[in-house]
mmCIF file of C-alpha atoms in Angstrom:
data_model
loop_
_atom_site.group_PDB
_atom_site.id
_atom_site.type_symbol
_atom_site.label_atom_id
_atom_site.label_comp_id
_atom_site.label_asym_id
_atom_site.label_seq_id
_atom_site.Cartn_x
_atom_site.Cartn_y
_atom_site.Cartn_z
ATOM 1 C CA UNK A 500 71.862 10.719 -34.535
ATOM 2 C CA UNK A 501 71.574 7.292 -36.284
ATOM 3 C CA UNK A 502 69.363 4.508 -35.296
ATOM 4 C CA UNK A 503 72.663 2.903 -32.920
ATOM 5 C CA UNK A 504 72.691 5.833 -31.081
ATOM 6 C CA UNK A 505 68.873 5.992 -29.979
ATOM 7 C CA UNK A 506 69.255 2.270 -29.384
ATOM 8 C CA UNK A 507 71.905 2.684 -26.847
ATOM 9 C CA UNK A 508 69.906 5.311 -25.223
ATOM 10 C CA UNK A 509 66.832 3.628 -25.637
ATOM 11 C CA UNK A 510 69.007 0.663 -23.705
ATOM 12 C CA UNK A 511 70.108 2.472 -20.936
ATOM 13 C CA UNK A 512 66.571 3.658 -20.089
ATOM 14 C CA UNK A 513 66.082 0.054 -20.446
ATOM 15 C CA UNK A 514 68.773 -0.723 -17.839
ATOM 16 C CA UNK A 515 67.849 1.996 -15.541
ATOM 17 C CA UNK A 516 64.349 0.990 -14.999
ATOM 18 C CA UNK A 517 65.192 -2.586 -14.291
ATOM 19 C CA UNK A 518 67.303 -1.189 -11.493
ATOM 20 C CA UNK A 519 64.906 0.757 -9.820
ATOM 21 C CA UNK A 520 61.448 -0.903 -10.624
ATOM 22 C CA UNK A 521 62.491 -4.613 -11.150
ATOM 23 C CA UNK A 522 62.006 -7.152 -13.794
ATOM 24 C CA UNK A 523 58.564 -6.600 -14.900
ATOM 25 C CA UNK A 524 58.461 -3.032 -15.170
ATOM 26 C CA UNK A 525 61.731 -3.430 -17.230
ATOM 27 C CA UNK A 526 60.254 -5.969 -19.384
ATOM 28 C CA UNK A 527 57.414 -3.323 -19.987
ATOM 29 C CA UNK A 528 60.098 -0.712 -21.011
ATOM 30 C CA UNK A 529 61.636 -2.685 -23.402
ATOM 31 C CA UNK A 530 58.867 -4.130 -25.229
ATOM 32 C CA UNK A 531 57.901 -0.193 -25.291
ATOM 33 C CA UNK A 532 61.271 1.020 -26.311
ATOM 34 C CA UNK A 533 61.322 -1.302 -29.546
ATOM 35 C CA UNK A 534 57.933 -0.127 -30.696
ATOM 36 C CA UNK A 535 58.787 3.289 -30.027
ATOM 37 C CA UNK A 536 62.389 3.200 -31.807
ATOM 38 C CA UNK A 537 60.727 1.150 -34.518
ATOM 39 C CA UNK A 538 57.939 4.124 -34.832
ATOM 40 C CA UNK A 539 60.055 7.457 -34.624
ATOM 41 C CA UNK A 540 63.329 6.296 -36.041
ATOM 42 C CA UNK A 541 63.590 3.396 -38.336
ATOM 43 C CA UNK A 542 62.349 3.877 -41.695
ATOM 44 C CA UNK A 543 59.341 4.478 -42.758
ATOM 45 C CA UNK A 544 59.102 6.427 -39.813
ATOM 46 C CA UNK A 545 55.186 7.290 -38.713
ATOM 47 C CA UNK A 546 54.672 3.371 -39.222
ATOM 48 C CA UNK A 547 55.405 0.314 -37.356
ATOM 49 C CA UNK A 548 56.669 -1.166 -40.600
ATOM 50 C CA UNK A 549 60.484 -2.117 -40.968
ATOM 51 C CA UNK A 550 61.693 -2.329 -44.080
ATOM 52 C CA UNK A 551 65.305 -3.901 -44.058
ATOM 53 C CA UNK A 552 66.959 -6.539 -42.300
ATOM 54 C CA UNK A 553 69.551 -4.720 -40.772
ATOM 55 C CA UNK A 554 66.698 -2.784 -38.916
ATOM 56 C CA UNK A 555 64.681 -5.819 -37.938
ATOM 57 C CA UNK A 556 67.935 -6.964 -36.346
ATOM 58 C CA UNK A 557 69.085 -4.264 -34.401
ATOM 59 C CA UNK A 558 65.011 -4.077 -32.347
ATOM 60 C CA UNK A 559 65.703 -7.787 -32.139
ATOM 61 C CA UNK A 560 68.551 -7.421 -30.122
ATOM 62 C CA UNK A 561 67.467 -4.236 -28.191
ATOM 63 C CA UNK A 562 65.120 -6.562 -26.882
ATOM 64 C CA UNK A 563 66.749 -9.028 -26.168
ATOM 65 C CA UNK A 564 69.727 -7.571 -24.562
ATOM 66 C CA UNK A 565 66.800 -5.529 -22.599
ATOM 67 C CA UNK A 566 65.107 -9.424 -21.360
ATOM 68 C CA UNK A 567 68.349 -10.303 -20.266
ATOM 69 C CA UNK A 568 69.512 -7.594 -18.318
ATOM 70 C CA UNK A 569 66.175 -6.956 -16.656
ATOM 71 C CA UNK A 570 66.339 -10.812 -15.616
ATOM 72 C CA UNK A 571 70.148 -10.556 -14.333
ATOM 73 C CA UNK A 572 69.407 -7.220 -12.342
ATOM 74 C CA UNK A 573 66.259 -9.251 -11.062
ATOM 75 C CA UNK A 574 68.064 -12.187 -9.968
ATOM 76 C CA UNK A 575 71.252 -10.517 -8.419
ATOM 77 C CA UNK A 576 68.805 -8.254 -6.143
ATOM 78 C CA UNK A 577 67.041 -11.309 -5.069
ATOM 79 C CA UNK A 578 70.026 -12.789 -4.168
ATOM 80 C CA UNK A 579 71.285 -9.914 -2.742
ATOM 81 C CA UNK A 580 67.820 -9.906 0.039
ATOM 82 C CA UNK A 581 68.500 -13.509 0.433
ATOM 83 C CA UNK A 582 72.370 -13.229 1.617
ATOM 84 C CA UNK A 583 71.309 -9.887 4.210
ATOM 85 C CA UNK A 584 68.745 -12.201 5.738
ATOM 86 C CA UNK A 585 71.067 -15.241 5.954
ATOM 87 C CA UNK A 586 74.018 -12.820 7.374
ATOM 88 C CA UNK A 587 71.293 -11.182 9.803
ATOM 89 C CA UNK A 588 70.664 -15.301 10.783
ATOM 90 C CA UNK A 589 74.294 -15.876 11.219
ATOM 91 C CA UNK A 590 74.860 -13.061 13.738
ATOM 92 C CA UNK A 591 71.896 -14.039 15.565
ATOM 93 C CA UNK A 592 72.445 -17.533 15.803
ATOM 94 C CA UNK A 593 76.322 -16.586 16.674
ATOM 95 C CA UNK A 594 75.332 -14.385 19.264
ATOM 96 C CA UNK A 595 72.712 -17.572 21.116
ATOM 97 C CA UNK A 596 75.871 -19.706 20.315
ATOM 98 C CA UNK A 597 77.746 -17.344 22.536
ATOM 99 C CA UNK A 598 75.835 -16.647 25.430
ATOM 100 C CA UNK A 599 75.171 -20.820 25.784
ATOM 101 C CA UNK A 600 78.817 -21.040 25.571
ATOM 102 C CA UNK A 601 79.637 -18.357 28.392
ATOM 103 C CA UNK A 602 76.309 -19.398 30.788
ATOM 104 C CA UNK A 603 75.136 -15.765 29.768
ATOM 105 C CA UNK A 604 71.523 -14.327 29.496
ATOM 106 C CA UNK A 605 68.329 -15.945 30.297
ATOM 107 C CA UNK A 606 66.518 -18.532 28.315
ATOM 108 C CA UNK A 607 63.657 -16.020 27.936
ATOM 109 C CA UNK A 608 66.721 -13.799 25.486
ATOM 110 C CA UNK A 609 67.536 -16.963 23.588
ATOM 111 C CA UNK A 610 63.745 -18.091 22.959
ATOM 112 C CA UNK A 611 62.577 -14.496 21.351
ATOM 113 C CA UNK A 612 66.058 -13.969 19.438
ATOM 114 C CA UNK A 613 65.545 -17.508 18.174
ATOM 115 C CA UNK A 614 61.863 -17.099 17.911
ATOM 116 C CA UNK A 615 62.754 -14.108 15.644
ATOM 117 C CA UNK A 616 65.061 -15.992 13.651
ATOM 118 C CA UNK A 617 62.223 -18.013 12.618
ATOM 119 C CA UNK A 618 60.139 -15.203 11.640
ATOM 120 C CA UNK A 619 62.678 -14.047 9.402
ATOM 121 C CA UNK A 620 63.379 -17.609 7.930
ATOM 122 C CA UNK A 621 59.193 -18.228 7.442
ATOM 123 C CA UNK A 622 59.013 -14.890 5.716
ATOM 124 C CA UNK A 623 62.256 -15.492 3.390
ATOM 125 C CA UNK A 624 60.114 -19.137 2.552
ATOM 126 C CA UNK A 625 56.914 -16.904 1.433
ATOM 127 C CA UNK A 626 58.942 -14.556 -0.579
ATOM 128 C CA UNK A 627 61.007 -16.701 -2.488
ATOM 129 C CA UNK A 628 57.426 -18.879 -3.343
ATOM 130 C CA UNK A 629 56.376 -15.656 -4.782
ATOM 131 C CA UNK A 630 57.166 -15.332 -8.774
#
């Protein structure tokens, strides 16, 4: 196999972590992936010396292209929390809406549905201050 070959592997590992243990762990297995690709298959192999451009290049992007898809598959599963806690808001607060509307239910319904709305809306305030 030539040195594109174990890259795209090496990138797909890359890709697969990020998916299932986030950004930093995929950060971790990039930065691990180019020292191991530039150890066991650029040349001299046995060393973590590069000898040629062309080499040099293709870790530089590995890594790269590793950083950035660890950071999109980070972002788009943040997002992804954020929208199923703003839909679970909406059907809450649609559901209060509703029973004011109609003269349904008792206040003590509305105050824990909207005291859980809160909860939720606190707790998406302290994760999103988390890095």
């Amino acid at each position: 196999m030539s040195l594109n070959s174990d890259i795209l592997l090496f990138q797909a590992a890359v890709v697969g972590v990020a998916l299932v243990g986030g950004l930093y762990p995929a950060l971790v297995a990039a930065v691990a992936g180019m020292l191991l690709l530039n150890f066991y298959f650029t040349p001299p192999t046995g060393t973590f010396t590069v000898y040629g451009a062309e080499s040099m290049l293709q870790l530089a992007v590995f890594v790269v292209v590793g950083i950035t898809v660890s950071t999109i598959v980070d972002v788009t599963a943040r997002r992804g929390r954020e929208a199923a806690r703003a839909r679970a808001d909406a059907q809450v607060l649609s559901t209060l809406a509703g029973d004011i509307l109609r003269g349904d239910g008792g206040d003590a319904r509305r105050a824990g549905a909207v005291r859980c709305t809160a909860s939720w809306n606190a707790s998406a305030r302290r994760t999103r201050a988390r890095p």
